[in-house]
Amino acid sequence: MPRPVDEGQPYRLLVWVLLASIAINVGQAFGNATLVAAVAEMANRVEVKPFFITADLATNRVFRVTNAETDMPTYDRVALTLARRYVMLRESLDLQTEASRWVEASWLASEKVSEDFKSLVDKEGSYYKTMRQRGRTREIRIVASPEAGRVGRQRTYLIEFEQIDKEKGQEINKRSWIATVVMDTQKGSVRFEDALLNPYGNVVTFYDVAPKNTKE
C-alpha cells in the first residue's frame, strides 16, 4: 500500500502562527511607544493649578475645594505662613540642624537674599561663628506678624520675635527684634514637585532685622 504524501501543511500552519505572533508583538510594542509619547507630550502641556481642600479630620468630611489661583484669602495665609517660617529657619541656632534649615531657607528666598545670608554666615567674626565656637544656641519665638503693605501679590510683613540665647541650657540673653519680610511670587508656573509645599512659588525678596524699640 503506498504511503501518503506529506504536503507540509503542519509546517505551513506553524509558520503562519509564528508570523501572526510576531505581528501582534510588533503592534503591541508600537502601541506602547505611541502611548508613552502621548503621555510625555501631555505632561509638557499640563499646567499645574493647585487647589486647597478644607476638611474636618474628625468627621472625614470635605467642606470646600477652592482654586488656589483665585482664592486670595488663602494666598495671604500661605504667604504669611512662609514668611514666619523663613524667620524661624534663618534666625534659630541649635548647632545641629543648620545645614538642612539653611537649605530650606535658601529655597524660600530669592537668589539675592540667599547670597546675602550666605555672606553673613561666612563672614569672619559673624555672630553665627561666634555662637558656634562658644557652644551657644538661639531659640526664636514669634510674637506678632502684622501685614505692613501689599502691591499685587507682594506682601510686606513686620514679624516681631524674641531671641533667647542659651549656654549649656541656661538662658544668658533675651532680646526683641522686628524682621521686615517682603514676600512675592516667582515668575513662571509652579513646578509639580513644589505644588504642595509652596503652591504659589512665594519667595522672600527682601529681609532686614532691627531691634524692637522697647520704649513703645
PDB file of C-alpha atoms in Angstrom:
ATOM      1  CA  MET A   1       0.000   0.000   0.000  1.00  0.00           C
ATOM      2  CA  PRO A   2       1.582   3.365  -0.999  1.00  0.00           C
ATOM      3  CA  ARG A   3       2.472   5.789   1.876  1.00  0.00           C
ATOM      4  CA  PRO A   4       0.577   9.105   1.934  1.00  0.00           C
ATOM      5  CA  VAL A   5       2.469  12.082   0.587  1.00  0.00           C
ATOM      6  CA  ASP A   6       3.298  14.737   3.272  1.00  0.00           C
ATOM      7  CA  GLU A   7       2.301  18.061   1.742  1.00  0.00           C
ATOM      8  CA  GLY A   8       3.877  20.110   4.604  1.00  0.00           C
ATOM      9  CA  GLN A   9       0.589  21.577   5.850  1.00  0.00           C
ATOM     10  CA  PRO A  10       1.531  21.357   9.569  1.00  0.00           C
ATOM     11  CA  TYR A  11       4.728  23.257   8.868  1.00  0.00           C
ATOM     12  CA  ARG A  12       2.933  25.962   6.923  1.00  0.00           C
ATOM     13  CA  LEU A  13       0.444  26.334   9.770  1.00  0.00           C
ATOM     14  CA  LEU A  14       3.282  26.707  12.248  1.00  0.00           C
ATOM     15  CA  VAL A  15       4.888  29.384  10.075  1.00  0.00           C
ATOM     16  CA  TRP A  16       1.609  31.328   9.892  1.00  0.00           C
ATOM     17  CA  VAL A  17       1.163  31.130  13.667  1.00  0.00           C
ATOM     18  CA  LEU A  18       4.721  32.386  14.159  1.00  0.00           C
ATOM     19  CA  LEU A  19       4.225  35.281  11.739  1.00  0.00           C
ATOM     20  CA  ALA A  20       0.937  36.231  13.399  1.00  0.00           C
ATOM     21  CA  SER A  21       2.596  36.195  16.824  1.00  0.00           C
ATOM     22  CA  ILE A  22       5.398  38.438  15.580  1.00  0.00           C
ATOM     23  CA  ALA A  23       2.885  40.858  14.063  1.00  0.00           C
ATOM     24  CA  ILE A  24       0.925  41.041  17.330  1.00  0.00           C
ATOM     25  CA  ASN A  25       4.077  41.698  19.374  1.00  0.00           C
ATOM     26  CA  VAL A  26       5.222  44.411  16.965  1.00  0.00           C
ATOM     27  CA  GLY A  27       1.792  46.020  17.145  1.00  0.00           C
ATOM     28  CA  GLN A  28       1.822  45.989  20.931  1.00  0.00           C
ATOM     29  CA  ALA A  29       5.304  47.485  21.047  1.00  0.00           C
ATOM     30  CA  PHE A  30       4.282  50.239  18.627  1.00  0.00           C
ATOM     31  CA  GLY A  31       1.150  50.902  20.662  1.00  0.00           C
ATOM     32  CA  ASN A  32       3.129  51.172  23.896  1.00  0.00           C
ATOM     33  CA  ALA A  33       5.633  53.534  22.295  1.00  0.00           C
ATOM     34  CA  THR A  34       2.796  55.695  20.988  1.00  0.00           C
ATOM     35  CA  LEU A  35       1.173  55.784  24.435  1.00  0.00           C
ATOM     36  CA  VAL A  36       4.433  56.797  26.112  1.00  0.00           C
ATOM     37  CA  ALA A  37       4.975  59.556  23.558  1.00  0.00           C
ATOM     38  CA  ALA A  38       1.416  60.809  24.048  1.00  0.00           C
ATOM     39  CA  VAL A  39       1.767  60.873  27.837  1.00  0.00           C
ATOM     40  CA  ALA A  40       5.091  62.727  27.573  1.00  0.00           C
ATOM     41  CA  GLU A  41       3.544  65.285  25.229  1.00  0.00           C
ATOM     42  CA  MET A  42       0.600  65.800  27.569  1.00  0.00           C
ATOM     43  CA  ALA A  43       2.927  66.198  30.559  1.00  0.00           C
ATOM     44  CA  ASN A  44       4.673  69.076  28.786  1.00  0.00           C
ATOM     45  CA  ARG A  45       1.357  70.807  28.177  1.00  0.00           C
ATOM     46  CA  VAL A  46      -0.258  70.261  31.567  1.00  0.00           C
ATOM     47  CA  GLU A  47      -0.250  73.396  33.710  1.00  0.00           C
ATOM     48  CA  VAL A  48      -0.228  72.774  37.453  1.00  0.00           C
ATOM     49  CA  LYS A  49      -3.160  74.520  39.127  1.00  0.00           C
ATOM     50  CA  PRO A  50      -3.091  73.811  42.851  1.00  0.00           C
ATOM     51  CA  PHE A  51      -6.288  73.567  44.863  1.00  0.00           C
ATOM     52  CA  PHE A  52      -6.876  73.832  48.578  1.00  0.00           C
ATOM     53  CA  ILE A  53      -9.183  71.461  50.404  1.00  0.00           C
ATOM     54  CA  THR A  54     -10.915  72.498  53.619  1.00  0.00           C
ATOM     55  CA  ALA A  55     -11.728  69.395  55.613  1.00  0.00           C
ATOM     56  CA  ASP A  56     -12.705  68.200  59.071  1.00  0.00           C
ATOM     57  CA  LEU A  57     -10.323  65.399  60.014  1.00  0.00           C
ATOM     58  CA  ALA A  58     -12.563  64.293  62.880  1.00  0.00           C
ATOM     59  CA  THR A  59     -15.511  63.510  60.603  1.00  0.00           C
ATOM     60  CA  ASN A  60     -13.584  62.896  57.361  1.00  0.00           C
ATOM     61  CA  ARG A  61     -15.828  65.412  55.606  1.00  0.00           C
ATOM     62  CA  VAL A  62     -14.705  67.817  52.902  1.00  0.00           C
ATOM     63  CA  PHE A  63     -16.355  71.216  53.184  1.00  0.00           C
ATOM     64  CA  ARG A  64     -14.782  73.196  50.375  1.00  0.00           C
ATOM     65  CA  VAL A  65     -12.385  72.913  47.447  1.00  0.00           C
ATOM     66  CA  THR A  66     -11.009  76.238  46.226  1.00  0.00           C
ATOM     67  CA  ASN A  67      -8.787  77.261  43.347  1.00  0.00           C
ATOM     68  CA  ALA A  68      -5.535  78.490  44.828  1.00  0.00           C
ATOM     69  CA  GLU A  69      -5.037  80.926  41.956  1.00  0.00           C
ATOM     70  CA  THR A  70      -8.218  82.894  42.679  1.00  0.00           C
ATOM     71  CA  ASP A  71      -8.611  82.429  46.440  1.00  0.00           C
ATOM     72  CA  MET A  72      -6.756  85.496  47.773  1.00  0.00           C
ATOM     73  CA  PRO A  73      -7.503  84.878  51.490  1.00  0.00           C
ATOM     74  CA  THR A  74      -5.795  81.511  51.110  1.00  0.00           C
ATOM     75  CA  TYR A  75      -2.908  83.160  49.269  1.00  0.00           C
ATOM     76  CA  ASP A  76      -2.480  85.599  52.154  1.00  0.00           C
ATOM     77  CA  ARG A  77      -2.402  82.778  54.706  1.00  0.00           C
ATOM     78  CA  VAL A  78       0.195  80.852  52.709  1.00  0.00           C
ATOM     79  CA  ALA A  79       2.400  83.930  52.196  1.00  0.00           C
ATOM     80  CA  LEU A  80       2.281  84.821  55.907  1.00  0.00           C
ATOM     81  CA  THR A  81       2.981  81.239  56.976  1.00  0.00           C
ATOM     82  CA  LEU A  82       6.027  81.024  54.712  1.00  0.00           C
ATOM     83  CA  ALA A  83       7.294  84.431  55.878  1.00  0.00           C
ATOM     84  CA  ARG A  84       7.119  83.326  59.513  1.00  0.00           C
ATOM     85  CA  ARG A  85       8.707  80.017  58.564  1.00  0.00           C
ATOM     86  CA  TYR A  86      11.609  81.818  56.912  1.00  0.00           C
ATOM     87  CA  VAL A  87      12.316  83.849  60.051  1.00  0.00           C
ATOM     88  CA  MET A  88      12.374  80.682  62.166  1.00  0.00           C
ATOM     89  CA  LEU A  89      14.681  78.886  59.722  1.00  0.00           C
ATOM     90  CA  ARG A  90      17.099  81.772  59.424  1.00  0.00           C
ATOM     91  CA  GLU A  91      17.317  83.093  62.972  1.00  0.00           C
ATOM     92  CA  SER A  92      17.298  79.873  65.037  1.00  0.00           C
ATOM     93  CA  LEU A  93      20.576  78.256  66.039  1.00  0.00           C
ATOM     94  CA  ASP A  94      20.712  74.787  67.607  1.00  0.00           C
ATOM     95  CA  LEU A  95      24.173  73.649  66.370  1.00  0.00           C
ATOM     96  CA  GLN A  96      22.596  70.543  64.818  1.00  0.00           C
ATOM     97  CA  THR A  97      20.097  71.300  62.058  1.00  0.00           C
ATOM     98  CA  GLU A  98      21.666  74.390  60.484  1.00  0.00           C
ATOM     99  CA  ALA A  99      22.618  72.637  57.235  1.00  0.00           C
ATOM    100  CA  SER A 100      19.112  71.364  56.460  1.00  0.00           C
ATOM    101  CA  ARG A 101      17.367  74.504  57.736  1.00  0.00           C
ATOM    102  CA  TRP A 102      19.522  76.832  55.692  1.00  0.00           C
ATOM    103  CA  VAL A 103      18.886  74.774  52.574  1.00  0.00           C
ATOM    104  CA  GLU A 104      15.149  75.218  53.134  1.00  0.00           C
ATOM    105  CA  ALA A 105      15.671  78.920  53.869  1.00  0.00           C
ATOM    106  CA  SER A 106      17.532  79.264  50.572  1.00  0.00           C
ATOM    107  CA  TRP A 107      14.660  77.503  48.793  1.00  0.00           C
ATOM    108  CA  LEU A 108      12.211  80.060  50.243  1.00  0.00           C
ATOM    109  CA  ALA A 109      14.274  83.117  49.281  1.00  0.00           C
ATOM    110  CA  SER A 110      15.343  84.913  46.145  1.00  0.00           C
ATOM    111  CA  GLU A 111      18.877  84.443  44.872  1.00  0.00           C
ATOM    112  CA  LYS A 112      19.983  87.848  46.192  1.00  0.00           C
ATOM    113  CA  VAL A 113      18.548  87.299  49.676  1.00  0.00           C
ATOM    114  CA  SER A 114      20.130  83.842  49.815  1.00  0.00           C
ATOM    115  CA  GLU A 115      23.530  85.176  48.733  1.00  0.00           C
ATOM    116  CA  ASP A 116      23.368  87.983  51.313  1.00  0.00           C
ATOM    117  CA  PHE A 117      22.557  85.475  54.052  1.00  0.00           C
ATOM    118  CA  LYS A 118      25.385  83.173  52.980  1.00  0.00           C
ATOM    119  CA  SER A 119      27.837  86.088  53.060  1.00  0.00           C
ATOM    120  CA  LEU A 120      26.627  86.998  56.545  1.00  0.00           C
ATOM    121  CA  VAL A 121      27.097  83.439  57.813  1.00  0.00           C
ATOM    122  CA  ASP A 122      30.542  83.016  56.218  1.00  0.00           C
ATOM    123  CA  LYS A 123      31.822  86.404  57.347  1.00  0.00           C
ATOM    124  CA  GLU A 124      34.757  86.209  59.750  1.00  0.00           C
ATOM    125  CA  GLY A 125      33.615  87.071  63.257  1.00  0.00           C
ATOM    126  CA  SER A 126      29.922  86.711  62.421  1.00  0.00           C
ATOM    127  CA  TYR A 127      27.638  86.006  65.345  1.00  0.00           C
ATOM    128  CA  TYR A 128      26.852  82.596  63.816  1.00  0.00           C
ATOM    129  CA  LYS A 129      30.508  81.572  64.058  1.00  0.00           C
ATOM    130  CA  THR A 130      30.895  83.164  67.492  1.00  0.00           C
ATOM    131  CA  MET A 131      27.840  81.348  68.848  1.00  0.00           C
ATOM    132  CA  ARG A 132      29.071  78.052  67.435  1.00  0.00           C
ATOM    133  CA  GLN A 133      32.542  78.475  68.905  1.00  0.00           C
ATOM    134  CA  ARG A 134      31.066  79.144  72.337  1.00  0.00           C
ATOM    135  CA  GLY A 135      28.527  76.331  72.077  1.00  0.00           C
ATOM    136  CA  ARG A 136      25.570  78.682  72.415  1.00  0.00           C
ATOM    137  CA  THR A 137      22.118  78.126  70.953  1.00  0.00           C
ATOM    138  CA  ARG A 138      19.426  80.589  69.946  1.00  0.00           C
ATOM    139  CA  GLU A 139      15.709  79.992  70.327  1.00  0.00           C
ATOM    140  CA  ILE A 140      13.207  82.078  68.372  1.00  0.00           C
ATOM    141  CA  ARG A 141       9.639  82.820  69.440  1.00  0.00           C
ATOM    142  CA  ILE A 142       7.416  84.777  67.078  1.00  0.00           C
ATOM    143  CA  VAL A 143       5.252  87.276  68.949  1.00  0.00           C
ATOM    144  CA  ALA A 144       3.341  89.036  66.161  1.00  0.00           C
ATOM    145  CA  SER A 145       3.360  89.255  62.377  1.00  0.00           C
ATOM    146  CA  PRO A 146       1.168  92.103  61.087  1.00  0.00           C
ATOM    147  CA  GLU A 147       0.974  92.939  57.402  1.00  0.00           C
ATOM    148  CA  ALA A 148       2.541  96.312  56.620  1.00  0.00           C
ATOM    149  CA  GLY A 149       1.710  96.654  52.936  1.00  0.00           C
ATOM    150  CA  ARG A 150       0.726  94.974  49.684  1.00  0.00           C
ATOM    151  CA  VAL A 151       1.192  95.595  45.976  1.00  0.00           C
ATOM    152  CA  GLY A 152      -0.370  92.985  43.708  1.00  0.00           C
ATOM    153  CA  ARG A 153       0.784  89.671  45.152  1.00  0.00           C
ATOM    154  CA  GLN A 154       3.667  91.225  47.035  1.00  0.00           C
ATOM    155  CA  ARG A 155       3.197  91.267  50.806  1.00  0.00           C
ATOM    156  CA  THR A 156       5.285  93.065  53.431  1.00  0.00           C
ATOM    157  CA  TYR A 157       5.232  91.738  56.988  1.00  0.00           C
ATOM    158  CA  LEU A 158       6.702  93.090  60.214  1.00  0.00           C
ATOM    159  CA  ILE A 159       7.462  89.932  62.150  1.00  0.00           C
ATOM    160  CA  GLU A 160       8.239  90.565  65.808  1.00  0.00           C
ATOM    161  CA  PHE A 161      10.172  87.812  67.542  1.00  0.00           C
ATOM    162  CA  GLU A 162      12.014  87.118  70.773  1.00  0.00           C
ATOM    163  CA  GLN A 163      15.594  85.894  70.632  1.00  0.00           C
ATOM    164  CA  ILE A 164      16.621  83.722  73.587  1.00  0.00           C
ATOM    165  CA  ASP A 165      20.313  82.827  73.713  1.00  0.00           C
ATOM    166  CA  LYS A 166      21.347  79.877  75.869  1.00  0.00           C
ATOM    167  CA  GLU A 167      24.609  78.352  77.025  1.00  0.00           C
ATOM    168  CA  LYS A 168      24.581  74.838  78.465  1.00  0.00           C
ATOM    169  CA  GLY A 169      20.796  75.048  78.601  1.00  0.00           C
ATOM    170  CA  GLN A 170      20.780  78.232  80.688  1.00  0.00           C
ATOM    171  CA  GLU A 171      19.343  81.489  79.360  1.00  0.00           C
ATOM    172  CA  ILE A 172      22.032  84.148  79.089  1.00  0.00           C
ATOM    173  CA  ASN A 173      20.438  86.775  76.868  1.00  0.00           C
ATOM    174  CA  LYS A 174      16.984  87.779  75.655  1.00  0.00           C
ATOM    175  CA  ARG A 175      16.118  90.469  73.112  1.00  0.00           C
ATOM    176  CA  SER A 176      13.203  91.510  70.935  1.00  0.00           C
ATOM    177  CA  TRP A 177      13.564  92.106  67.203  1.00  0.00           C
ATOM    178  CA  ILE A 178      11.400  93.041  64.246  1.00  0.00           C
ATOM    179  CA  ALA A 179      12.099  91.436  60.881  1.00  0.00           C
ATOM    180  CA  THR A 180      10.863  93.166  57.748  1.00  0.00           C
ATOM    181  CA  VAL A 181       9.987  90.412  55.290  1.00  0.00           C
ATOM    182  CA  VAL A 182       8.782  91.033  51.739  1.00  0.00           C
ATOM    183  CA  MET A 183       7.141  88.027  50.082  1.00  0.00           C
ATOM    184  CA  ASP A 184       6.474  87.866  46.352  1.00  0.00           C
ATOM    185  CA  THR A 185       5.882  85.190  43.715  1.00  0.00           C
ATOM    186  CA  GLN A 186       8.398  83.784  41.272  1.00  0.00           C
ATOM    187  CA  LYS A 187       7.819  84.243  37.576  1.00  0.00           C
ATOM    188  CA  GLY A 188       6.668  81.197  35.649  1.00  0.00           C
ATOM    189  CA  SER A 189       4.477  78.250  36.534  1.00  0.00           C
ATOM    190  CA  VAL A 190       4.839  76.304  39.760  1.00  0.00           C
ATOM    191  CA  ARG A 191       6.808  73.079  39.453  1.00  0.00           C
ATOM    192  CA  PHE A 192       4.781  69.951  40.164  1.00  0.00           C
ATOM    193  CA  GLU A 193       7.127  68.772  42.934  1.00  0.00           C
ATOM    194  CA  ASP A 194       6.705  72.113  44.758  1.00  0.00           C
ATOM    195  CA  ALA A 195       2.948  72.441  44.336  1.00  0.00           C
ATOM    196  CA  LEU A 196       2.018  71.066  47.759  1.00  0.00           C
ATOM    197  CA  LEU A 197       4.742  72.809  49.778  1.00  0.00           C
ATOM    198  CA  ASN A 198       4.790  76.175  48.022  1.00  0.00           C
ATOM    199  CA  PRO A 199       1.790  76.312  45.668  1.00  0.00           C
ATOM    200  CA  TYR A 200       2.239  79.939  44.584  1.00  0.00           C
ATOM    201  CA  GLY A 201       6.014  79.972  44.285  1.00  0.00           C
ATOM    202  CA  ASN A 202       6.389  82.524  47.107  1.00  0.00           C
ATOM    203  CA  VAL A 203       9.903  83.762  47.840  1.00  0.00           C
ATOM    204  CA  VAL A 204      11.416  86.290  50.235  1.00  0.00           C
ATOM    205  CA  THR A 205      12.661  89.172  48.086  1.00  0.00           C
ATOM    206  CA  PHE A 206      13.757  91.432  50.950  1.00  0.00           C
ATOM    207  CA  TYR A 207      14.827  90.741  54.532  1.00  0.00           C
ATOM    208  CA  ASP A 208      16.046  93.042  57.276  1.00  0.00           C
ATOM    209  CA  VAL A 209      16.162  92.849  61.070  1.00  0.00           C
ATOM    210  CA  ALA A 210      16.232  95.683  63.601  1.00  0.00           C
ATOM    211  CA  PRO A 211      15.937  95.782  67.399  1.00  0.00           C
ATOM    212  CA  LYS A 212      12.461  96.497  68.700  1.00  0.00           C
ATOM    213  CA  ASN A 213      12.016  99.869  70.360  1.00  0.00           C
ATOM    214  CA  THR A 214      11.325  98.801  73.956  1.00  0.00           C
ATOM    215  CA  LYS A 215      10.059 102.294  74.828  1.00  0.00           C
ATOM    216  CA  GLU A 216       6.917 101.780  72.732  1.00  0.00           C
TER     217      GLU A 216
END
